[in-house]
Amino acid sequence: GRPRHSSDLLTITRSMPPRAGKLRVAVLGAGAAGLCAARHLLSRPEAFYPPVVFEMADRVGGTWVYQECTGIYDNGWPIHSSMYRDLRTNLPKEVMMFPDFPFDPELPSFLSHQDVLQYLESYCHHQGITPHIKFDTMVEKVQPVTGMTGKRKITWEVTSCRASGGQQRDTFDSVFICNGHYSSPYIPSIPGLEHFKGLVLHSHSYRYPESFAGQSVVVLGAGPSGVDISVELAGVGAQVILSHRKPPSKCLLPTGLQEAPPIEKVLEDGNLQFSDGSLACPQVLLLCTGYRFSYPFLDTTSLGIQVEDHWVSPLYKFLLPPAFPTLFIVGICKVICPFLHFDCQIQFALAVLDGTVTLPSQGEMEEQIERETEQLREAGMELKHLLNMDSSQWDYYQTLASIAGFKPPLPVTKSLYEEVKRQRQKRSQQYRELNYRIVSDTQWELLEMQDSD
Ligand code: FAD
């Protein structure tokens, strides 16, 4: 929140004007994306000052910092991570890694959240990022100001506040927004929900299954979390109905888990009615309905950016607003290899900032975005799926790499990603038991199955 006596607490730090060409960059967030931004900025001291990374938590890792408690921290700030206790990654470490920083080869392919957090901490340490992070510091506002050197030069004013109190303003030439997008629950509108008599919960606040043992639960949504959580709940003896709009699963479902079509409404007597007319009256309705984009620190209207629950536009190459091409909103795409994706986007962004890439004019960028969006809409894609990349991510990385002149991802990453996708569809419960090894830039191999007891 805002400090009570802002005149007492406000310190305005007007940084020194930059030396010719060298840029000051702020990074908002020290999750995987923010760390990756800091890593690349630090590797280019001739072009960039060391970045200032703002992180509201007291450690790095973002999503991968598991918090047993839910709701808000003692300091009143919201709990960021939606991680659940028993999560195992849905990508193997060989595909999930930053391309220049492999995971510990001793680890299995599919990891716990503790393994991933340790990896990110080690990345941060190894790349010398820690001294540049302002922990316990929440960014409240990021706004463009016209610089003194000329009307067209934009600088950014970042207003931040410390958990212990005190507000500060700093100015930068560029800002990387890396605040994550799995924190603000998306709650679908379900007609009559107010009549539901049981507990309504969003997966953001789900941690472990034991407290649901023996209960009846309807899980809404069959994305990665919905499927994982349904299986966890059935495993402790809950009676679970997984309600979703996808075709019925071809895999054998565990005992205690059945499927239903989407919820249509809640009747006045509290029953849930599914779209096939069937009814259920569970004790718990668990919404695994995903998350919405949220940028409370940006005045998006004045930046010309439209933010909807599942859509942010216009962003050239899903990254920068054409009207303000020194602002980078990293990682809004979904169904991707997140760490690799961040790495490509950030290398592209640095090439924009250092002049290696000459962007088309604002108008041309806007037109291109509109054209591409229209093509997808005409092909029948719903707005909420427009940012799902999946197999189209490989062309995207290739394009960024060839424009900006960096090395594109190795072919083996694509080939293993696509293989794991096939395995996931075929064996939704067992695919994480497989272990892979990268053999060359183009080849992976499946390791012998280990005996599990
Ligand atoms: P985050 O990790 O969310 O980091 C954002 C950071 O910004 C946080 O540290 C937060 O504290 C900080 N922040 C936010 N707002 C502010 C502010 N105003 N001021 C200062 N700091 C701020 N990906 C995979 O690759 N494999 C998986 O198996 C996988 N499983 C997942 C499971 C779950 C349950 C979830 C939720 C996500 C999963 N992901 C997975 C995706 C995961 O989100 C990405 O891997 C990645 O961690 C996202 O990184 P990020 O930096 O974009 O965001």
Short mmCIF file of C-alpha atoms and ligand atoms in Angstrom, two decimals:
data_model
loop_
_atom_site.label_atom_id
_atom_site.label_comp_id
_atom_site.label_asym_id
_atom_site.label_seq_id
_atom_site.Cartn_x
_atom_site.Cartn_y
_atom_site.Cartn_z
CA GLY A 1 0.00 0.00 0.00
CA ARG A 2 0.85 3.66 -0.08
CA PRO A 3 2.87 5.11 2.82
CA ARG A 4 0.87 7.38 5.12
CA HIS A 5 3.30 10.30 5.05
CA SER A 6 4.57 10.11 1.54
CA SER A 7 6.50 13.37 1.79
CA ASP A 8 8.57 11.92 4.68
CA LEU A 9 9.17 8.59 3.08
CA LEU A 10 9.69 9.53 -0.52
CA THR A 11 13.27 9.50 -1.68
CA ILE A 12 13.73 10.45 -5.27
CA THR A 13 16.82 8.92 -6.76
CA ARG A 14 17.49 10.61 -10.04
CA SER A 15 20.22 8.48 -11.50
CA MET A 16 23.13 10.13 -13.26
CA PRO A 17 22.56 10.65 -16.98
CA PRO A 18 23.89 7.61 -18.82
CA ARG A 19 27.24 7.65 -20.55
CA ALA A 20 26.79 7.69 -24.31
CA GLY A 21 25.08 4.52 -25.40
CA LYS A 22 25.19 2.62 -22.13
CA LEU A 23 21.72 1.80 -20.83
CA ARG A 24 20.19 1.48 -17.39
CA VAL A 25 17.69 -1.36 -17.20
CA ALA A 26 15.20 -2.30 -14.47
CA VAL A 27 14.00 -5.87 -14.11
CA LEU A 28 10.70 -6.42 -12.31
CA GLY A 29 10.74 -9.83 -10.62
CA ALA A 30 13.42 -12.40 -9.79
CA GLY A 31 11.66 -15.53 -11.00
CA ALA A 32 13.11 -17.51 -13.89
CA ALA A 33 12.38 -14.72 -16.41
CA GLY A 34 13.85 -11.90 -14.30
CA LEU A 35 16.96 -13.93 -13.50
CA CYS A 36 17.45 -14.70 -17.17
CA ALA A 37 17.13 -10.99 -18.04
CA ALA A 38 19.69 -10.09 -15.37
CA ARG A 39 22.05 -12.82 -16.57
CA HIS A 40 22.13 -11.52 -20.14
CA LEU A 41 22.35 -7.85 -19.10
CA LEU A 42 25.32 -8.65 -16.84
CA SER A 43 27.07 -10.44 -19.68
CA ARG A 44 27.07 -7.23 -21.76
CA PRO A 45 28.83 -4.61 -19.56
CA GLU A 46 29.87 -2.62 -22.62
CA ALA A 47 26.24 -1.92 -23.52
CA PHE A 48 24.38 -2.06 -20.20
CA TYR A 49 24.91 -0.96 -16.63
CA PRO A 50 24.35 -3.77 -14.13
CA PRO A 51 20.55 -4.12 -13.90
CA VAL A 52 18.44 -3.30 -10.87
CA VAL A 53 16.20 -6.27 -10.13
CA PHE A 54 13.15 -5.55 -7.96
CA GLU A 55 11.75 -8.56 -6.10
CA MET A 56 8.91 -8.40 -3.60
CA ALA A 57 9.85 -11.72 -1.97
CA ASP A 58 12.91 -12.29 0.21
CA ARG A 59 14.39 -14.83 -2.22
CA VAL A 60 14.59 -15.66 -5.90
CA GLY A 61 12.54 -18.31 -7.75
CA GLY A 62 8.99 -16.89 -7.96
CA THR A 63 6.62 -19.74 -8.81
CA TRP A 64 9.15 -22.30 -7.55
CA VAL A 65 9.16 -20.94 -4.00
CA TYR A 66 6.62 -23.29 -2.42
CA GLN A 67 4.59 -21.66 0.37
CA GLU A 68 2.58 -23.92 2.62
CA CYS A 69 0.40 -21.01 3.72
CA THR A 70 -2.08 -19.37 1.39
CA GLY A 71 -3.56 -15.88 1.16
CA ILE A 72 -1.24 -13.12 2.30
CA TYR A 73 2.14 -12.79 4.00
CA ASP A 74 2.58 -11.19 7.43
CA ASN A 75 3.48 -7.93 5.66
CA GLY A 76 0.10 -7.90 3.90
CA TRP A 77 1.45 -8.68 0.43
CA PRO A 78 -0.27 -11.46 -1.51
CA ILE A 79 1.31 -14.91 -1.70
CA HIS A 80 2.67 -15.17 -5.22
CA SER A 81 3.33 -18.86 -5.83
CA SER A 82 0.64 -21.33 -6.89
CA MET A 83 2.95 -24.28 -6.37
CA TYR A 84 1.55 -27.42 -4.73
CA ARG A 85 3.55 -29.68 -2.45
CA ASP A 86 3.83 -32.81 -4.56
CA LEU A 87 4.20 -31.24 -8.01
CA ARG A 88 6.54 -32.88 -10.44
CA THR A 89 7.48 -30.93 -13.54
CA ASN A 90 5.60 -31.69 -16.73
CA LEU A 91 8.69 -31.08 -18.85
CA PRO A 92 11.88 -33.11 -18.51
CA LYS A 93 14.90 -31.18 -17.24
CA GLU A 94 16.63 -31.69 -20.61
CA VAL A 95 13.96 -29.47 -22.22
CA MET A 96 13.20 -27.24 -19.26
CA MET A 97 16.72 -25.90 -18.67
CA PHE A 98 18.13 -22.56 -19.75
CA PRO A 99 20.12 -23.47 -22.89
CA ASP A 100 23.43 -22.41 -21.31
CA PHE A 101 22.90 -23.93 -17.86
CA PRO A 102 22.08 -27.65 -17.57
CA PHE A 103 20.46 -29.20 -14.51
CA ASP A 104 22.45 -31.58 -12.32
CA PRO A 105 22.88 -34.72 -14.49
CA GLU A 106 22.25 -36.91 -11.42
CA LEU A 107 18.64 -35.72 -11.17
CA PRO A 108 15.82 -37.65 -12.85
CA SER A 109 14.23 -36.03 -15.91
CA PHE A 110 11.04 -34.94 -14.13
CA LEU A 111 11.77 -32.85 -11.08
CA SER A 112 10.26 -31.73 -7.80
CA HIS A 113 9.72 -28.01 -7.17
CA GLN A 114 12.60 -28.14 -4.68
CA ASP A 115 14.95 -29.29 -7.46
CA VAL A 116 13.85 -26.45 -9.73
CA LEU A 117 14.20 -23.84 -6.99
CA GLN A 118 17.70 -25.09 -6.23
CA TYR A 119 18.54 -24.87 -9.93
CA LEU A 120 17.33 -21.26 -10.14
CA GLU A 121 19.26 -20.35 -6.98
CA SER A 122 22.37 -21.90 -8.43
CA TYR A 123 21.83 -20.05 -11.76
CA CYS A 124 21.49 -16.79 -9.82
CA HIS A 125 24.62 -17.46 -7.80
CA HIS A 126 26.66 -18.68 -10.76
CA GLN A 127 25.76 -15.66 -12.89
CA GLY A 128 26.53 -13.22 -10.05
CA ILE A 129 23.01 -11.78 -10.00
CA THR A 130 22.33 -11.66 -6.23
CA PRO A 131 24.10 -8.32 -5.51
CA HIS A 132 21.84 -6.64 -8.07
CA ILE A 133 18.54 -7.75 -6.53
CA LYS A 134 16.51 -5.48 -4.24
CA PHE A 135 14.62 -8.03 -2.17
CA ASP A 136 11.45 -7.27 -0.18
CA THR A 137 10.77 -4.50 -2.65
CA MET A 138 7.51 -4.27 -4.54
CA VAL A 139 7.20 -2.25 -7.69
CA GLU A 140 4.12 -0.05 -7.45
CA LYS A 141 4.37 1.93 -10.63
CA VAL A 142 6.25 1.87 -13.93
CA GLN A 143 5.61 4.92 -16.06
CA PRO A 144 7.23 6.56 -19.06
CA VAL A 145 8.65 10.04 -18.70
CA THR A 146 10.13 12.11 -21.46
CA GLY A 147 13.85 12.41 -21.04
CA MET A 148 15.73 15.68 -21.07
CA THR A 149 17.89 14.83 -24.04
CA GLY A 150 15.15 15.21 -26.60
CA LYS A 151 11.42 14.94 -26.97
CA ARG A 152 11.48 11.44 -28.44
CA LYS A 153 13.65 9.79 -25.83
CA ILE A 154 11.60 7.90 -23.29
CA THR A 155 12.89 7.05 -19.86
CA TRP A 156 11.00 5.03 -17.29
CA GLU A 157 10.27 5.94 -13.73
CA VAL A 158 9.96 2.96 -11.41
CA THR A 159 8.29 3.59 -8.06
CA SER A 160 8.94 0.86 -5.52
CA CYS A 161 8.22 0.35 -1.84
CA ARG A 162 10.03 -1.72 0.76
CA ALA A 163 8.24 -4.24 2.95
CA SER A 164 9.61 -2.29 5.92
CA GLY A 165 8.13 0.96 4.54
CA GLY A 166 9.59 3.72 2.41
CA GLN A 167 9.02 4.55 -1.20
CA GLN A 168 11.64 5.17 -3.84
CA ARG A 169 11.71 6.34 -7.42
CA ASP A 170 14.43 5.46 -9.90
CA THR A 171 14.75 6.16 -13.59
CA PHE A 172 15.82 3.74 -16.30
CA ASP A 173 16.17 3.59 -20.06
CA SER A 174 14.34 0.29 -20.31
CA VAL A 175 12.20 -1.97 -18.13
CA PHE A 176 11.74 -5.75 -18.31
CA ILE A 177 8.42 -6.83 -16.82
CA CYS A 178 8.94 -10.34 -15.42
CA ASN A 179 6.16 -10.55 -12.82
CA GLY A 180 4.85 -13.99 -13.88
CA HIS A 181 1.30 -14.81 -14.84
CA TYR A 182 0.30 -17.69 -12.59
CA SER A 183 -0.69 -15.70 -9.52
CA SER A 184 -3.99 -13.95 -10.11
CA PRO A 185 -6.73 -16.62 -10.25
CA TYR A 186 -9.12 -16.53 -13.18
CA ILE A 187 -12.61 -17.20 -11.81
CA PRO A 188 -15.05 -18.10 -14.59
CA SER A 189 -18.59 -16.86 -14.31
CA ILE A 190 -20.78 -19.81 -13.36
CA PRO A 191 -24.47 -18.89 -13.29
CA GLY A 192 -25.95 -19.45 -9.82
CA LEU A 193 -22.59 -20.01 -8.09
CA GLU A 194 -23.91 -18.09 -5.07
CA HIS A 195 -26.25 -21.04 -4.40
CA PHE A 196 -23.39 -23.51 -4.00
CA LYS A 197 -23.29 -24.64 -0.36
CA GLY A 198 -19.84 -26.22 -0.23
CA LEU A 199 -16.34 -24.80 -0.26
CA VAL A 200 -15.17 -23.01 -3.42
CA LEU A 201 -11.40 -22.93 -3.85
CA HIS A 202 -9.03 -21.97 -6.67
CA SER A 203 -5.94 -24.07 -7.41
CA HIS A 204 -3.81 -21.01 -6.51
CA SER A 205 -4.66 -21.91 -2.89
CA TYR A 206 -4.38 -25.70 -3.20
CA ARG A 207 -1.30 -27.22 -1.55
CA TYR A 208 -1.82 -30.94 -0.75
CA PRO A 209 -4.61 -33.52 -0.86
CA GLU A 210 -4.80 -34.93 2.69
CA SER A 211 -7.37 -32.45 3.97
CA PHE A 212 -9.77 -33.60 1.22
CA ALA A 213 -9.58 -37.33 2.11
CA GLY A 214 -13.02 -38.92 1.96
CA GLN A 215 -14.66 -35.77 0.56
CA SER A 216 -16.52 -35.31 -2.68
CA VAL A 217 -14.81 -32.81 -4.95
CA VAL A 218 -15.63 -31.43 -8.38
CA VAL A 219 -12.48 -30.19 -10.07
CA LEU A 220 -13.25 -27.75 -12.87
CA GLY A 221 -10.68 -27.60 -15.69
CA ALA A 222 -8.38 -30.27 -17.12
CA GLY A 223 -5.23 -28.24 -17.70
CA PRO A 224 -1.98 -29.52 -16.19
CA SER A 225 -2.96 -28.50 -12.62
CA GLY A 226 -6.53 -29.82 -12.91
CA VAL A 227 -5.34 -33.25 -14.03
CA ASP A 228 -2.52 -33.48 -11.46
CA ILE A 229 -4.67 -32.34 -8.57
CA SER A 230 -7.56 -34.68 -9.48
CA VAL A 231 -5.19 -37.64 -9.42
CA GLU A 232 -3.70 -36.49 -6.09
CA LEU A 233 -7.16 -36.15 -4.55
CA ALA A 234 -8.32 -39.56 -5.80
CA GLY A 235 -5.11 -40.99 -4.33
CA VAL A 236 -6.17 -40.03 -0.79
CA GLY A 237 -9.68 -41.46 -1.20
CA ALA A 238 -11.60 -38.35 -2.29
CA GLN A 239 -14.47 -38.93 -4.74
CA VAL A 240 -13.47 -36.72 -7.65
CA ILE A 241 -15.34 -35.57 -10.71
CA LEU A 242 -13.10 -33.82 -13.21
CA SER A 243 -15.33 -31.50 -15.23
CA HIS A 244 -13.91 -30.24 -18.51
CA ARG A 245 -14.67 -29.49 -22.13
CA LYS A 246 -11.99 -31.68 -23.73
CA PRO A 247 -12.73 -35.09 -25.28
CA PRO A 248 -12.91 -37.82 -22.60
CA SER A 249 -9.52 -39.18 -21.56
CA LYS A 250 -8.30 -42.26 -23.42
CA CYS A 251 -6.21 -43.34 -20.42
CA LEU A 252 -7.42 -45.55 -17.61
CA LEU A 253 -8.54 -43.28 -14.76
CA PRO A 254 -7.50 -44.04 -11.18
CA THR A 255 -10.13 -45.37 -8.74
CA GLY A 256 -12.26 -42.55 -7.37
CA LEU A 257 -11.85 -40.31 -10.40
CA GLN A 258 -14.47 -39.84 -13.08
CA GLU A 259 -15.01 -37.25 -15.78
CA ALA A 260 -17.93 -34.95 -16.56
CA PRO A 261 -18.60 -32.28 -19.17
CA PRO A 262 -18.37 -28.58 -18.18
CA ILE A 263 -20.51 -27.13 -15.37
CA GLU A 264 -23.44 -25.26 -16.88
CA LYS A 265 -24.91 -23.71 -13.76
CA VAL A 266 -25.61 -24.14 -10.06
CA LEU A 267 -29.25 -24.80 -9.28
CA GLU A 268 -31.08 -23.03 -6.46
CA ASP A 269 -30.85 -26.17 -4.31
CA GLY A 270 -27.03 -26.02 -4.57
CA ASN A 271 -26.62 -28.87 -7.09
CA LEU A 272 -24.08 -28.43 -9.87
CA GLN A 273 -25.58 -29.10 -13.28
CA PHE A 274 -23.25 -30.29 -16.04
CA SER A 275 -23.85 -29.55 -19.70
CA ASP A 276 -25.26 -33.07 -20.30
CA GLY A 277 -27.92 -32.41 -17.65
CA SER A 278 -26.36 -34.63 -14.97
CA LEU A 279 -26.09 -33.29 -11.41
CA ALA A 280 -23.58 -33.41 -8.56
CA CYS A 281 -23.60 -31.99 -5.06
CA PRO A 282 -19.95 -32.09 -3.95
CA GLN A 283 -18.51 -30.76 -0.69
CA VAL A 284 -15.81 -28.90 -2.58
CA LEU A 285 -15.66 -27.12 -5.92
CA LEU A 286 -12.02 -26.71 -6.89
CA LEU A 287 -11.50 -24.26 -9.74
CA CYS A 288 -8.45 -25.22 -11.80
CA THR A 289 -9.44 -22.57 -14.27
CA GLY A 290 -6.09 -20.91 -14.74
CA TYR A 291 -4.85 -17.40 -14.20
CA ARG A 292 -5.35 -13.96 -15.64
CA PHE A 293 -2.79 -11.39 -16.66
CA SER A 294 -2.31 -8.66 -14.11
CA TYR A 295 -0.10 -5.58 -14.27
CA PRO A 296 -1.28 -3.41 -11.39
CA PHE A 297 1.83 -1.23 -11.68
CA LEU A 298 1.23 -0.26 -15.33
CA ASP A 299 -1.21 2.29 -16.68
CA THR A 300 -1.82 0.05 -19.66
CA THR A 301 -4.34 2.37 -21.32
CA SER A 302 -1.85 5.20 -21.59
CA LEU A 303 0.72 2.74 -22.95
CA GLY A 304 -1.75 1.68 -25.62
CA ILE A 305 -1.86 -1.90 -24.33
CA GLN A 306 -5.08 -3.80 -23.91
CA VAL A 307 -4.97 -6.35 -21.07
CA GLU A 308 -7.73 -8.92 -20.88
CA ASP A 309 -7.92 -11.99 -18.67
CA HIS A 310 -6.12 -14.16 -21.22
CA TRP A 311 -4.78 -11.68 -23.74
CA VAL A 312 -2.31 -8.79 -23.88
CA SER A 313 -2.01 -6.78 -27.08
CA PRO A 314 -0.51 -5.25 -29.11
CA LEU A 315 2.90 -6.71 -28.32
CA TYR A 316 5.36 -7.02 -31.20
CA LYS A 317 6.78 -10.55 -31.19
CA PHE A 318 4.64 -11.10 -28.06
CA LEU A 319 7.14 -8.92 -26.24
CA LEU A 320 7.09 -5.14 -26.70
CA PRO A 321 4.37 -2.53 -27.18
CA PRO A 322 4.98 -0.82 -30.54
CA ALA A 323 4.42 2.61 -29.01
CA PHE A 324 7.02 2.00 -26.25
CA PRO A 325 9.69 -0.34 -27.63
CA THR A 326 11.94 -0.07 -24.56
CA LEU A 327 9.38 -1.83 -22.37
CA PHE A 328 9.49 -5.64 -22.53
CA ILE A 329 6.73 -7.82 -21.14
CA VAL A 330 8.47 -11.16 -20.91
CA GLY A 331 6.86 -14.58 -21.11
CA ILE A 332 3.15 -13.99 -21.78
CA CYS A 333 2.89 -17.02 -24.08
CA LYS A 334 1.66 -20.37 -22.84
CA VAL A 335 2.28 -24.03 -23.67
CA ILE A 336 5.98 -23.38 -24.17
CA CYS A 337 9.34 -24.33 -22.68
CA PRO A 338 9.34 -21.33 -20.33
CA PHE A 339 13.05 -21.01 -19.53
CA LEU A 340 14.13 -21.41 -23.15
CA HIS A 341 11.41 -19.01 -24.23
CA PHE A 342 12.59 -16.35 -21.76
CA ASP A 343 16.17 -16.82 -22.94
CA CYS A 344 15.22 -16.22 -26.59
CA GLN A 345 12.96 -13.25 -25.82
CA ILE A 346 15.59 -11.58 -23.68
CA GLN A 347 18.36 -11.99 -26.23
CA PHE A 348 16.01 -10.47 -28.80
CA ALA A 349 15.17 -7.58 -26.45
CA LEU A 350 18.85 -6.82 -25.84
CA ALA A 351 19.44 -6.79 -29.59
CA VAL A 352 16.61 -4.25 -29.92
CA LEU A 353 18.11 -2.10 -27.17
CA ASP A 354 21.69 -2.21 -28.45
CA GLY A 355 20.59 -1.40 -32.00
CA THR A 356 21.44 -4.78 -33.58
CA VAL A 357 17.77 -5.09 -34.48
CA THR A 358 16.08 -2.20 -36.22
CA LEU A 359 12.39 -2.46 -35.46
CA PRO A 360 9.79 -1.69 -38.12
CA SER A 361 7.88 1.57 -37.58
CA GLN A 362 5.19 1.67 -34.88
CA GLY A 363 2.49 1.54 -37.55
CA GLU A 364 4.07 -1.42 -39.32
CA MET A 365 4.42 -3.36 -36.08
CA GLU A 366 0.79 -2.66 -35.17
CA GLU A 367 -0.38 -3.76 -38.59
CA GLN A 368 1.64 -6.97 -38.44
CA ILE A 369 0.20 -7.87 -35.02
CA GLU A 370 -3.32 -7.17 -36.21
CA ARG A 371 -2.80 -9.26 -39.35
CA GLU A 372 -1.40 -12.22 -37.39
CA THR A 373 -4.18 -12.04 -34.80
CA GLU A 374 -6.83 -11.90 -37.49
CA GLN A 375 -5.40 -14.95 -39.24
CA LEU A 376 -5.63 -16.96 -36.02
CA ARG A 377 -9.16 -15.73 -35.27
CA GLU A 378 -10.26 -16.59 -38.82
CA ALA A 379 -8.84 -20.07 -38.35
CA GLY A 380 -11.32 -20.37 -35.47
CA MET A 381 -9.03 -19.85 -32.49
CA GLU A 382 -10.67 -18.50 -29.33
CA LEU A 383 -9.20 -15.33 -27.83
CA LYS A 384 -8.13 -17.19 -24.70
CA HIS A 385 -6.03 -19.63 -26.75
CA LEU A 386 -4.27 -17.07 -28.93
CA LEU A 387 -1.17 -17.09 -26.76
CA ASN A 388 -0.88 -20.89 -26.65
CA MET A 389 2.18 -21.63 -28.76
CA ASP A 390 2.97 -25.32 -28.40
CA SER A 391 4.51 -26.58 -31.66
CA SER A 392 4.62 -23.09 -33.17
CA GLN A 393 7.14 -22.01 -30.52
CA TRP A 394 10.02 -23.45 -32.58
CA ASP A 395 9.44 -21.16 -35.56
CA TYR A 396 9.06 -18.25 -33.16
CA TYR A 397 12.47 -18.91 -31.55
CA GLN A 398 14.02 -19.38 -34.98
CA THR A 399 12.61 -16.04 -36.13
CA LEU A 400 13.82 -14.17 -33.04
CA ALA A 401 17.25 -15.80 -33.36
CA SER A 402 17.68 -15.00 -37.02
CA ILE A 403 16.56 -11.37 -36.65
CA ALA A 404 18.69 -10.76 -33.57
CA GLY A 405 21.63 -12.94 -34.57
CA PHE A 406 21.82 -15.41 -31.70
CA LYS A 407 22.04 -19.18 -31.76
CA PRO A 408 18.58 -20.76 -32.05
CA PRO A 409 17.55 -23.65 -29.76
CA LEU A 410 19.04 -27.03 -30.64
CA PRO A 411 16.93 -29.40 -32.75
CA VAL A 412 17.12 -32.00 -29.97
CA THR A 413 15.07 -29.75 -27.67
CA LYS A 414 12.19 -29.63 -30.13
CA SER A 415 12.39 -33.34 -30.83
CA LEU A 416 12.34 -34.28 -27.13
CA TYR A 417 9.56 -31.76 -26.34
CA GLU A 418 7.38 -33.29 -29.06
CA GLU A 419 8.16 -36.82 -27.85
CA VAL A 420 7.20 -35.97 -24.25
CA LYS A 421 3.97 -34.45 -25.53
CA ARG A 422 3.13 -37.75 -27.26
CA GLN A 423 3.96 -39.70 -24.10
CA ARG A 424 1.83 -37.35 -21.97
CA GLN A 425 -1.16 -37.91 -24.24
CA LYS A 426 -0.64 -41.66 -24.24
CA ARG A 427 0.23 -42.22 -20.58
CA SER A 428 -0.96 -39.23 -18.58
CA GLN A 429 -0.13 -40.95 -15.27
CA GLN A 430 3.18 -42.61 -16.08
CA TYR A 431 5.02 -40.36 -18.49
CA ARG A 432 7.02 -38.82 -15.66
CA GLU A 433 8.61 -42.17 -14.86
CA LEU A 434 10.69 -41.98 -18.05
CA ASN A 435 14.22 -40.65 -18.06
CA TYR A 436 16.00 -39.16 -21.03
CA ARG A 437 19.53 -38.25 -21.95
CA ILE A 438 20.74 -35.79 -24.57
CA VAL A 439 23.19 -37.55 -26.85
CA SER A 440 23.97 -34.80 -29.37
CA ASP A 441 22.56 -31.53 -30.72
CA THR A 442 20.01 -33.56 -32.66
CA GLN A 443 19.54 -36.75 -30.66
CA TRP A 444 18.18 -37.88 -27.32
CA GLU A 445 17.81 -41.36 -25.89
CA LEU A 446 15.46 -43.01 -23.44
CA LEU A 447 17.28 -44.40 -20.42
CA GLU A 448 16.50 -47.83 -19.00
CA MET A 449 13.42 -47.78 -16.76
CA GLN A 450 14.53 -47.77 -13.14
CA ASP A 451 12.86 -50.21 -10.73
CA SER A 452 10.41 -48.32 -8.61
CA ASP A 453 9.39 -49.68 -5.25
P1 FAD B 1 7.38 -16.17 -11.58
O1 FAD B 1 8.13 -17.41 -11.35
O2 FAD B 1 5.99 -16.09 -11.22
O3 FAD B 1 8.22 -14.97 -11.02
C1 FAD B 1 7.73 -13.66 -10.94
C2 FAD B 1 8.47 -12.93 -9.82
O4 FAD B 1 8.07 -11.57 -9.84
C3 FAD B 1 8.14 -13.45 -8.43
O5 FAD B 1 9.33 -13.72 -7.73
C4 FAD B 1 7.33 -12.34 -7.79
O6 FAD B 1 7.53 -12.25 -6.40
C5 FAD B 1 7.87 -11.12 -8.51
N1 FAD B 1 6.91 -9.99 -8.58
C6 FAD B 1 5.65 -10.01 -9.05
N2 FAD B 1 5.10 -8.77 -8.98
C7 FAD B 1 6.05 -7.97 -8.45
C8 FAD B 1 6.11 -6.58 -8.13
N3 FAD B 1 5.07 -5.76 -8.34
N4 FAD B 1 7.24 -6.08 -7.60
C9 FAD B 1 8.31 -6.89 -7.38
N5 FAD B 1 8.33 -8.21 -7.65
C10 FAD B 1 7.21 -8.74 -8.19
N6 FAD B 1 7.19 -24.46 -16.09
C11 FAD B 1 8.03 -25.44 -16.53
O7 FAD B 1 8.94 -25.16 -17.30
N7 FAD B 1 7.86 -26.73 -16.14
C12 FAD B 1 6.90 -27.09 -15.26
O8 FAD B 1 6.78 -28.26 -14.92
C13 FAD B 1 6.03 -26.07 -14.75
N8 FAD B 1 5.08 -26.36 -13.82
C14 FAD B 1 4.34 -25.35 -13.28
C15 FAD B 1 3.43 -25.65 -12.28
C16 FAD B 1 2.66 -24.67 -11.68
C17 FAD B 1 1.71 -25.01 -10.57
C18 FAD B 1 2.80 -23.33 -12.12
C19 FAD B 1 1.98 -22.24 -11.51
C20 FAD B 1 3.68 -23.03 -13.14
C21 FAD B 1 4.46 -24.02 -13.72
N9 FAD B 1 5.39 -23.74 -14.73
C22 FAD B 1 6.22 -24.74 -15.22
C23 FAD B 1 5.48 -22.40 -15.31
C24 FAD B 1 6.34 -21.45 -14.46
O9 FAD B 1 5.51 -20.42 -14.13
C25 FAD B 1 7.56 -21.02 -15.22
O10 FAD B 1 8.43 -22.13 -15.29
C26 FAD B 1 8.37 -19.91 -14.61
O11 FAD B 1 8.69 -20.22 -13.29
C27 FAD B 1 7.74 -18.56 -14.71
O12 FAD B 1 8.72 -17.63 -14.37
P2 FAD B 1 8.45 -16.06 -14.32
O13 FAD B 1 9.74 -15.45 -13.91
O14 FAD B 1 7.79 -15.63 -15.55
O15 FAD B 1 7.36 -15.85 -13.19
#
